[in-house]
XYZ file of N, CA, C and O in Angstrom:
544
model
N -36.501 -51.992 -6.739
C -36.988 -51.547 -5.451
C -36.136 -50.392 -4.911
O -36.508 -49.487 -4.164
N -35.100 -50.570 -5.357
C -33.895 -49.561 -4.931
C -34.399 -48.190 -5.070
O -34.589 -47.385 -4.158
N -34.634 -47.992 -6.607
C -34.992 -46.801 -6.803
C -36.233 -46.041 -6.553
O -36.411 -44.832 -6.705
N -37.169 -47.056 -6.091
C -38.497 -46.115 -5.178
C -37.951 -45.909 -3.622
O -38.341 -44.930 -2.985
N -37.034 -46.870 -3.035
C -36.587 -46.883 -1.597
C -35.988 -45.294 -1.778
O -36.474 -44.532 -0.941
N -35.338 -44.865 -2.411
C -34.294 -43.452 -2.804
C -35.298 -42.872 -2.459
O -34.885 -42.230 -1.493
N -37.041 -42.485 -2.640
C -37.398 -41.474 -2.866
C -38.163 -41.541 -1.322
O -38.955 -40.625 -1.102
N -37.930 -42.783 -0.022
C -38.551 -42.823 1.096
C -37.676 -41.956 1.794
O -36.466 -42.002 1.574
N -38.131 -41.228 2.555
C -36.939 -40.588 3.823
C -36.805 -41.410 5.056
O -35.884 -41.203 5.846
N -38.083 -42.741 5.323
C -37.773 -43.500 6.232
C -36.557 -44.667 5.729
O -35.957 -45.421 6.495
N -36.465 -44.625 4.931
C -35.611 -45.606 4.495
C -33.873 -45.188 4.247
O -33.402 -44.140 3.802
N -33.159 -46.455 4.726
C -31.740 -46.374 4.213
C -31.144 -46.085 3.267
O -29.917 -45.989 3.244
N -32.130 -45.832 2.006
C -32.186 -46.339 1.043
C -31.801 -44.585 0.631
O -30.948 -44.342 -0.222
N -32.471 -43.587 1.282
C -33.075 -42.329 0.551
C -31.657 -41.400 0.396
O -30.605 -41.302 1.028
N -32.313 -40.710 -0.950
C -30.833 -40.054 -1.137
C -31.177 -38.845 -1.630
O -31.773 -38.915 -2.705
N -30.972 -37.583 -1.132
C -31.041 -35.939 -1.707
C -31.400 -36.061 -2.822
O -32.352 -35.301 -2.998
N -31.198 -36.530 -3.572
C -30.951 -36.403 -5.234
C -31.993 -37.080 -5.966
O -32.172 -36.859 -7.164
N -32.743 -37.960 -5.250
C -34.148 -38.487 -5.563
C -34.683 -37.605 -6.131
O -34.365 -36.416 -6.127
N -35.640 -38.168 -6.727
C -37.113 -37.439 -7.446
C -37.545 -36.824 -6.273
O -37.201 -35.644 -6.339
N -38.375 -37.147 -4.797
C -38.618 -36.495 -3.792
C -37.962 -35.653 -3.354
O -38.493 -34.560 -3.158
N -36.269 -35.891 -2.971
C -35.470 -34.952 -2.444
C -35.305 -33.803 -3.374
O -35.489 -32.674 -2.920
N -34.920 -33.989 -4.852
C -35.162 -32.477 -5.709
C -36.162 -31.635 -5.289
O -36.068 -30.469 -4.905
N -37.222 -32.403 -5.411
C -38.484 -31.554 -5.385
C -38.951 -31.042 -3.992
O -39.739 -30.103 -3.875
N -38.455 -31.669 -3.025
C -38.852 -31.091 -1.515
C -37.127 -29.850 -1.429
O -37.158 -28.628 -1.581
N -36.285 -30.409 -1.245
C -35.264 -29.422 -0.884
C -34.581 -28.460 -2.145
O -34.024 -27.365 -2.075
N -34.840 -29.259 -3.209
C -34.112 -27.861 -4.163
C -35.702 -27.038 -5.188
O -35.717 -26.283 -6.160
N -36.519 -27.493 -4.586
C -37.481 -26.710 -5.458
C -37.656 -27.065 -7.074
O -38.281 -26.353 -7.860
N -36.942 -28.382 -7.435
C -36.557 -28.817 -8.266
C -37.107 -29.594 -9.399
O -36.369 -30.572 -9.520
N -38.077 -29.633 -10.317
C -38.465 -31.025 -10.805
C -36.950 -31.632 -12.039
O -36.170 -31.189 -12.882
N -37.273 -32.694 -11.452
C -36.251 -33.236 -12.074
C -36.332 -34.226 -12.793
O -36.303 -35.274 -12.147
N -36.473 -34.410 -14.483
C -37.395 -35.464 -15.374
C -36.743 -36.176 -15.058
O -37.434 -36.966 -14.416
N -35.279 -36.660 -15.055
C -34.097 -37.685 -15.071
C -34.944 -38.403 -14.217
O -35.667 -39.346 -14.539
N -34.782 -37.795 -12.873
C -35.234 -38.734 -11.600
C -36.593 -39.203 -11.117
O -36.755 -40.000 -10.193
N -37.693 -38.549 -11.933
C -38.819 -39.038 -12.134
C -38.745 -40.399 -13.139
O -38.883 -41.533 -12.681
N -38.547 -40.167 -14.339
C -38.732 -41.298 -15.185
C -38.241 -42.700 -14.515
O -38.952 -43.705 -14.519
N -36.739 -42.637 -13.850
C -36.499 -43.235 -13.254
C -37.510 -43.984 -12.320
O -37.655 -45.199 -12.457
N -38.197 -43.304 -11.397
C -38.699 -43.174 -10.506
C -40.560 -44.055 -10.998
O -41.212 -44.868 -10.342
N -40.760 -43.636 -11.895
C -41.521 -44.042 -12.939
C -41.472 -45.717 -13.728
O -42.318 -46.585 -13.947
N -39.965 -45.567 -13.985
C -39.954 -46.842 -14.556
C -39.776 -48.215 -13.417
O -40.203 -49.349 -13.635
N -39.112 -47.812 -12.304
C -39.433 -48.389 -10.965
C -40.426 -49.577 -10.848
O -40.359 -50.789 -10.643
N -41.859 -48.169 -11.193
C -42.914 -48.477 -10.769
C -43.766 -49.691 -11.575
O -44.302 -50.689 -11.093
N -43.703 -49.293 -12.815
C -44.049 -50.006 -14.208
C -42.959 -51.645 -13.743
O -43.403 -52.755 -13.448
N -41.733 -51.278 -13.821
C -41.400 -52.927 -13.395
C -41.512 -53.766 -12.301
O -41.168 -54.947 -12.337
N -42.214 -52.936 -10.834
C -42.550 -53.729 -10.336
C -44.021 -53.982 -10.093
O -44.290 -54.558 -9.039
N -45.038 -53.640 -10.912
C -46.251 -53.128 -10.938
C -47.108 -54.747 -10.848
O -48.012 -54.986 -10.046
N -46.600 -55.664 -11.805
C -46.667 -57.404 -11.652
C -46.247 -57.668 -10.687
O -47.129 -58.142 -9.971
N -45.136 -57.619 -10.128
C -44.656 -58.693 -8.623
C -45.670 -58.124 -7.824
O -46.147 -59.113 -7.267
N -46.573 -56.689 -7.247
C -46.797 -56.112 -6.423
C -48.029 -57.071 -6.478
O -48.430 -57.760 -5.540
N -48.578 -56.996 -7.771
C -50.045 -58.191 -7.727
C -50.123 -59.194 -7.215
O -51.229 -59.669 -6.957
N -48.799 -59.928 -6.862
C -48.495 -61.231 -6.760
C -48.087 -61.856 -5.368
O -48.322 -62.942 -4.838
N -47.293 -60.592 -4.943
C -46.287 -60.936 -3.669
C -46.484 -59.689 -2.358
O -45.743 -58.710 -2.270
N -47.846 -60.036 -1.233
C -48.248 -59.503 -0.479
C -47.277 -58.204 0.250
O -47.482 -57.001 0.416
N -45.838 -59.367 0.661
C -44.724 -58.420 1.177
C -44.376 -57.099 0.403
O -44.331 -55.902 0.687
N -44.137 -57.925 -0.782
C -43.710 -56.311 -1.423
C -44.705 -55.211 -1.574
O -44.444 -54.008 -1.577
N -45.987 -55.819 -1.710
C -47.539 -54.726 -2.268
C -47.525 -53.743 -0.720
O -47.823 -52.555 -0.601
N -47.349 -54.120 -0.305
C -47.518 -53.759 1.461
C -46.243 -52.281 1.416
O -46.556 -51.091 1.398
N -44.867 -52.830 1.406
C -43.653 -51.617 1.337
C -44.105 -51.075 0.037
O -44.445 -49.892 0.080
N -44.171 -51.555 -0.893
C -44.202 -50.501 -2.362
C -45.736 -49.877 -2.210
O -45.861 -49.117 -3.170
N -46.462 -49.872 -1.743
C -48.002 -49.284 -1.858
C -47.761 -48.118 -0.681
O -48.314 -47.018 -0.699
N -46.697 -48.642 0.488
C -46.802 -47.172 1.419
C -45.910 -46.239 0.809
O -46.269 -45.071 0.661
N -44.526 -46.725 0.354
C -43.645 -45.651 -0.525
C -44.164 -44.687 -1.362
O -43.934 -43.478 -1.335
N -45.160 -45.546 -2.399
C -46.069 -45.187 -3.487
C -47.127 -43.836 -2.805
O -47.455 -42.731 -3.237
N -47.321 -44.341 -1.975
C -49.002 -43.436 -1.524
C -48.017 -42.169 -0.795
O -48.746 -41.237 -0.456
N -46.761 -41.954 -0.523
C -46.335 -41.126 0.519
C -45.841 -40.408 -0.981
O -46.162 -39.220 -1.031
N -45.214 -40.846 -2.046
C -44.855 -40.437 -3.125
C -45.721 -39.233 -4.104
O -45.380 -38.117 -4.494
N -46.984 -40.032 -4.287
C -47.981 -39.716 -4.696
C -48.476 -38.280 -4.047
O -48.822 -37.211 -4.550
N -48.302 -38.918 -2.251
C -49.222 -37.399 -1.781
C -48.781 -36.567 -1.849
O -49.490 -35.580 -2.045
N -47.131 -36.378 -1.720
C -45.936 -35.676 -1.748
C -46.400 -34.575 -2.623
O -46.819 -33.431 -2.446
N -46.140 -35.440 -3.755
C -45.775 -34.744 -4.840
C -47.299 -33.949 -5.466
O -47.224 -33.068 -6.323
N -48.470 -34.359 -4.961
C -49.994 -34.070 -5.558
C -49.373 -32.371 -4.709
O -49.435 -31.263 -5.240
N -48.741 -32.730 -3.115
C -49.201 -31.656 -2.455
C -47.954 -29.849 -2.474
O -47.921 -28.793 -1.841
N -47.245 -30.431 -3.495
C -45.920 -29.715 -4.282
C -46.938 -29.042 -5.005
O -47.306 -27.940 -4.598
N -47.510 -29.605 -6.145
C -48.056 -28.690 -7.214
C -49.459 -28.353 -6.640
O -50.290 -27.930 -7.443
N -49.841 -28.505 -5.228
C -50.635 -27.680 -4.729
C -50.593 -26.633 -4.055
O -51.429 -25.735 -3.951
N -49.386 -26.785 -3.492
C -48.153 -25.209 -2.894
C -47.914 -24.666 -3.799
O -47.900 -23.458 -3.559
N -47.567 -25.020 -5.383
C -46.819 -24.103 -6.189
C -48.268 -23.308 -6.968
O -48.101 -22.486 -7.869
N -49.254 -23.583 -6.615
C -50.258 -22.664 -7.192
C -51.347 -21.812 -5.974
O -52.146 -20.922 -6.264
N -51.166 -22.224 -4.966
C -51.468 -21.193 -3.422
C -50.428 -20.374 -2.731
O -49.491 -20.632 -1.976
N -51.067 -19.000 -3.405
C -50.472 -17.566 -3.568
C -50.220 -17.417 -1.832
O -49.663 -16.371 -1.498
N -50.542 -18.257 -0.863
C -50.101 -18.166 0.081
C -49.184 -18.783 0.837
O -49.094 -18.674 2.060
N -48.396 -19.524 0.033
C -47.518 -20.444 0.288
C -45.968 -20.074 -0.192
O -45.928 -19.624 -1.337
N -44.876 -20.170 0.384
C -43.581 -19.733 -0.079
C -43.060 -20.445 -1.022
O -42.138 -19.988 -1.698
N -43.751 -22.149 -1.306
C -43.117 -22.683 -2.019
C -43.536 -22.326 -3.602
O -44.443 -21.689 -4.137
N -42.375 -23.086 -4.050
C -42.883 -23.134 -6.000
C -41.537 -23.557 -6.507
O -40.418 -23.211 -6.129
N -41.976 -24.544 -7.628
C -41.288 -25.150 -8.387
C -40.373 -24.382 -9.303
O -40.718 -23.960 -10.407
N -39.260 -24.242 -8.802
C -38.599 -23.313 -9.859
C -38.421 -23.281 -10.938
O -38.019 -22.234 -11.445
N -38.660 -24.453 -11.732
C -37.564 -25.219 -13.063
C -38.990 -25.316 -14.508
O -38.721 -25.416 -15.705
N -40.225 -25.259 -14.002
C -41.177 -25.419 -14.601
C -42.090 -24.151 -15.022
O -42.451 -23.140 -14.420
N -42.260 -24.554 -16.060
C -43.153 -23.328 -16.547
C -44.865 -24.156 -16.643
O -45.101 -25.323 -16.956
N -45.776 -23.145 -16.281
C -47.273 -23.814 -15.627
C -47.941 -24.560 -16.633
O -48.840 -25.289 -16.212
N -47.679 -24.565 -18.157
C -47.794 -25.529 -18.851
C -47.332 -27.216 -18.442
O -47.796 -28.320 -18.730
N -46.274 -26.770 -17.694
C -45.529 -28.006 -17.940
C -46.177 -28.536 -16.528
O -46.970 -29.467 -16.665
N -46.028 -28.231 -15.653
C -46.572 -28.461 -14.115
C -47.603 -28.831 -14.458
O -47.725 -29.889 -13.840
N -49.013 -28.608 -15.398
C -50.270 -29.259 -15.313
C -49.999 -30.718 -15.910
O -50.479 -31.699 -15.341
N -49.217 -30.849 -17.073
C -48.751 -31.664 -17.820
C -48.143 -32.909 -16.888
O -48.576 -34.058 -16.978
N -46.845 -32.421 -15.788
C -46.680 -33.557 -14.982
C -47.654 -34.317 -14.040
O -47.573 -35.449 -13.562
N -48.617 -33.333 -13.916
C -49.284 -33.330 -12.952
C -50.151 -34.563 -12.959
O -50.154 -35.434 -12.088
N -51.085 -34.516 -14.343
C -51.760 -35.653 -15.422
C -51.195 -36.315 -14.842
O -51.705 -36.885 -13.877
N -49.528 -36.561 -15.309
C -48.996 -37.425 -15.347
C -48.884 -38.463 -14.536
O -49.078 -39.658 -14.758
N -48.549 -37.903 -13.566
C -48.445 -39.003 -11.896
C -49.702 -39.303 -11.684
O -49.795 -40.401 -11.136
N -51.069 -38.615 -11.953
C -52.055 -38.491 -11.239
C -52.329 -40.082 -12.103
O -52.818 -41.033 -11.493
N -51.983 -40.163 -13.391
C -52.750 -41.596 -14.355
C -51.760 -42.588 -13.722
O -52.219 -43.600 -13.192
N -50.203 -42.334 -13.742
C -49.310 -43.399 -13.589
C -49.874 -44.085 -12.081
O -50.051 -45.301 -12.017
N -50.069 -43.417 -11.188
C -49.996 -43.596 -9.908
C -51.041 -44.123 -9.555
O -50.841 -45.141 -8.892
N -52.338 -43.809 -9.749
C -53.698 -44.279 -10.224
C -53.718 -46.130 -10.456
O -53.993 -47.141 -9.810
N -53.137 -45.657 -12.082
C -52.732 -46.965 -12.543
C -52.093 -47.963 -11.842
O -52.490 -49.109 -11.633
N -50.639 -47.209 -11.351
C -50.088 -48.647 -10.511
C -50.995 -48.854 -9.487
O -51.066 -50.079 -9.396
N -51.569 -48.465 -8.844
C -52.631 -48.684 -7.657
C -53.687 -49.718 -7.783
O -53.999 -50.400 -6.807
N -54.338 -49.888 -9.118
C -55.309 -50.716 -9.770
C -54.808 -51.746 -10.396
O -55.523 -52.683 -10.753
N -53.375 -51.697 -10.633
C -52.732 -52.643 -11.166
C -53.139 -52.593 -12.929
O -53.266 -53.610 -13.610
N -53.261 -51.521 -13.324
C -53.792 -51.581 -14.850
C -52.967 -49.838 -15.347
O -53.725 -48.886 -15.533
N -51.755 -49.691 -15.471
C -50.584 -48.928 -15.720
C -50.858 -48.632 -16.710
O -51.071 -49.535 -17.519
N -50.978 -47.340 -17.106
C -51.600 -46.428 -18.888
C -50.188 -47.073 -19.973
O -49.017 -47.110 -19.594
N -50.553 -47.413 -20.993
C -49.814 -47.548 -22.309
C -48.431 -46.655 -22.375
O -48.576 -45.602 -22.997
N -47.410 -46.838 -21.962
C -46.325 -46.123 -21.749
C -45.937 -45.029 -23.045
O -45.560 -43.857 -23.058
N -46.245 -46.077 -24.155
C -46.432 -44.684 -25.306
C -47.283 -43.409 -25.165
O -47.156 -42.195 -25.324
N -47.950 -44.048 -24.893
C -49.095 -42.637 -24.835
C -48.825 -41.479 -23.658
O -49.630 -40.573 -23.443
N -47.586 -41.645 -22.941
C -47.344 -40.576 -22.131
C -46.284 -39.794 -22.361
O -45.163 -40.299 -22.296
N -46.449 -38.375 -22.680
C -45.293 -37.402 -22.818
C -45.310 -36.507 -21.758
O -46.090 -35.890 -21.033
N -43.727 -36.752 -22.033
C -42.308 -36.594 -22.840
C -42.627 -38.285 -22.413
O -43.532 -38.775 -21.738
N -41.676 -38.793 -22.993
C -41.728 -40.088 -23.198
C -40.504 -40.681 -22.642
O -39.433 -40.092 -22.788
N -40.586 -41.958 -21.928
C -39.296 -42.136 -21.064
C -38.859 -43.249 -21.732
O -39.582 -44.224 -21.934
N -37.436 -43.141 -22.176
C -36.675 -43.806 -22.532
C -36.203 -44.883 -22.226
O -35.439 -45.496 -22.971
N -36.660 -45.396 -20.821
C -36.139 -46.363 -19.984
C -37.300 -47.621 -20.147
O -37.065 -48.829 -20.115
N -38.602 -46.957 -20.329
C -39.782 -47.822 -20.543
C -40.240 -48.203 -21.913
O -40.884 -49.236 -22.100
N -39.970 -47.519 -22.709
C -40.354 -47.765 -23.760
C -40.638 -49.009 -24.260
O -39.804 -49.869 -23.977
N -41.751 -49.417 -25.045
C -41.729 -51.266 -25.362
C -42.965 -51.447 -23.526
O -43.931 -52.205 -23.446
N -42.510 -50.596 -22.479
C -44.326 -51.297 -21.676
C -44.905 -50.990 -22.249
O -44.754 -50.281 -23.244
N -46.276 -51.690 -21.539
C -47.556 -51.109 -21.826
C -48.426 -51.653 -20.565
O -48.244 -52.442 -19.639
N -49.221 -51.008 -20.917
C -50.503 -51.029 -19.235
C -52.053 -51.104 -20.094
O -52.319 -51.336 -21.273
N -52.778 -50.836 -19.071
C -54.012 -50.844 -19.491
C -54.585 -49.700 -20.616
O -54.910 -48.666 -20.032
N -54.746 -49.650 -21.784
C -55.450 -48.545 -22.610
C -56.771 -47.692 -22.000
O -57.114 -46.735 -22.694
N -57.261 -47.850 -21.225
C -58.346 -47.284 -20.726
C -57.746 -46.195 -19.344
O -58.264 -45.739 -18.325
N -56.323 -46.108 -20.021
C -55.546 -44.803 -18.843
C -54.768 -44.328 -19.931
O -53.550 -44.183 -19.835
N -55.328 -44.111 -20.827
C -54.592 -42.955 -21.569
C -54.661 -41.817 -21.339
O -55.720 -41.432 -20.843
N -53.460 -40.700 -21.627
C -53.663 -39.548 -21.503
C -53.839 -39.173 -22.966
O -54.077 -38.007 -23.281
């Protein structure tokens, strides 16, 4: 829980260096702190089915996460906007993009894509798996 609390700014929890904080204040994507951020999600993706309290805090973190970040790689491609991802080349930005859009999806439905089947591949998850019908 710790490590999705890092990426709330309402929370005690939140720290610059988050997956959110890279990407809002240093212009930053940062795989380290995504995967992290990622594998979070995947381990608490069962309790959330189960245990109202937590579905409730992890589904608003999640959805503020989600919009966040949908609305980053929607600044970094509107020529009228100052922002943009410094660290990524536009291959790679569509590529993350997938990415959150299935993971996030997934944890939402409670049916999380096959952790193999997502690249770059996170080291921390390796051995989950989710529903096959969210493959990328």
């Amino acid at each position: 829980m710790t490590a999705i609390a890092e990426n709330d700014v309402d929370s005690p929890c939140w720290r610059d260096d988050s997956f959110i904080g890279l990407l809002h204040e240093a212009r930053r994507w940062d795989e380290r702190a995504y995967l992290k951020l990622e594998t979070a999600f995947f381990a608490l993706c069962e309790t959330r089915k189960t245990d109202g309290r937590t579905r409730k805090k992890i589904d608003r973190i999640a959805a503020r996460v989600f919009s966040y970040a949908m609305l980053t790689f929607s600044c970094h491609f509107d020529p009228n906007d100052g922002y943009s991802i410094q660290n990524l080349a536009e291959d790679d930005i569509y590529l993350w993009r997938e990415r959150i859009q299935l993971v996030f999806e997934g944890f939402f439905a409670g049916k999380l894509p096959n952790h193999d089947t997502l690249r770059p591949q996170n080291p921390s998850a390796l051995g989950s798996t989710g529903d096959s019908a969210h493959r990328q």
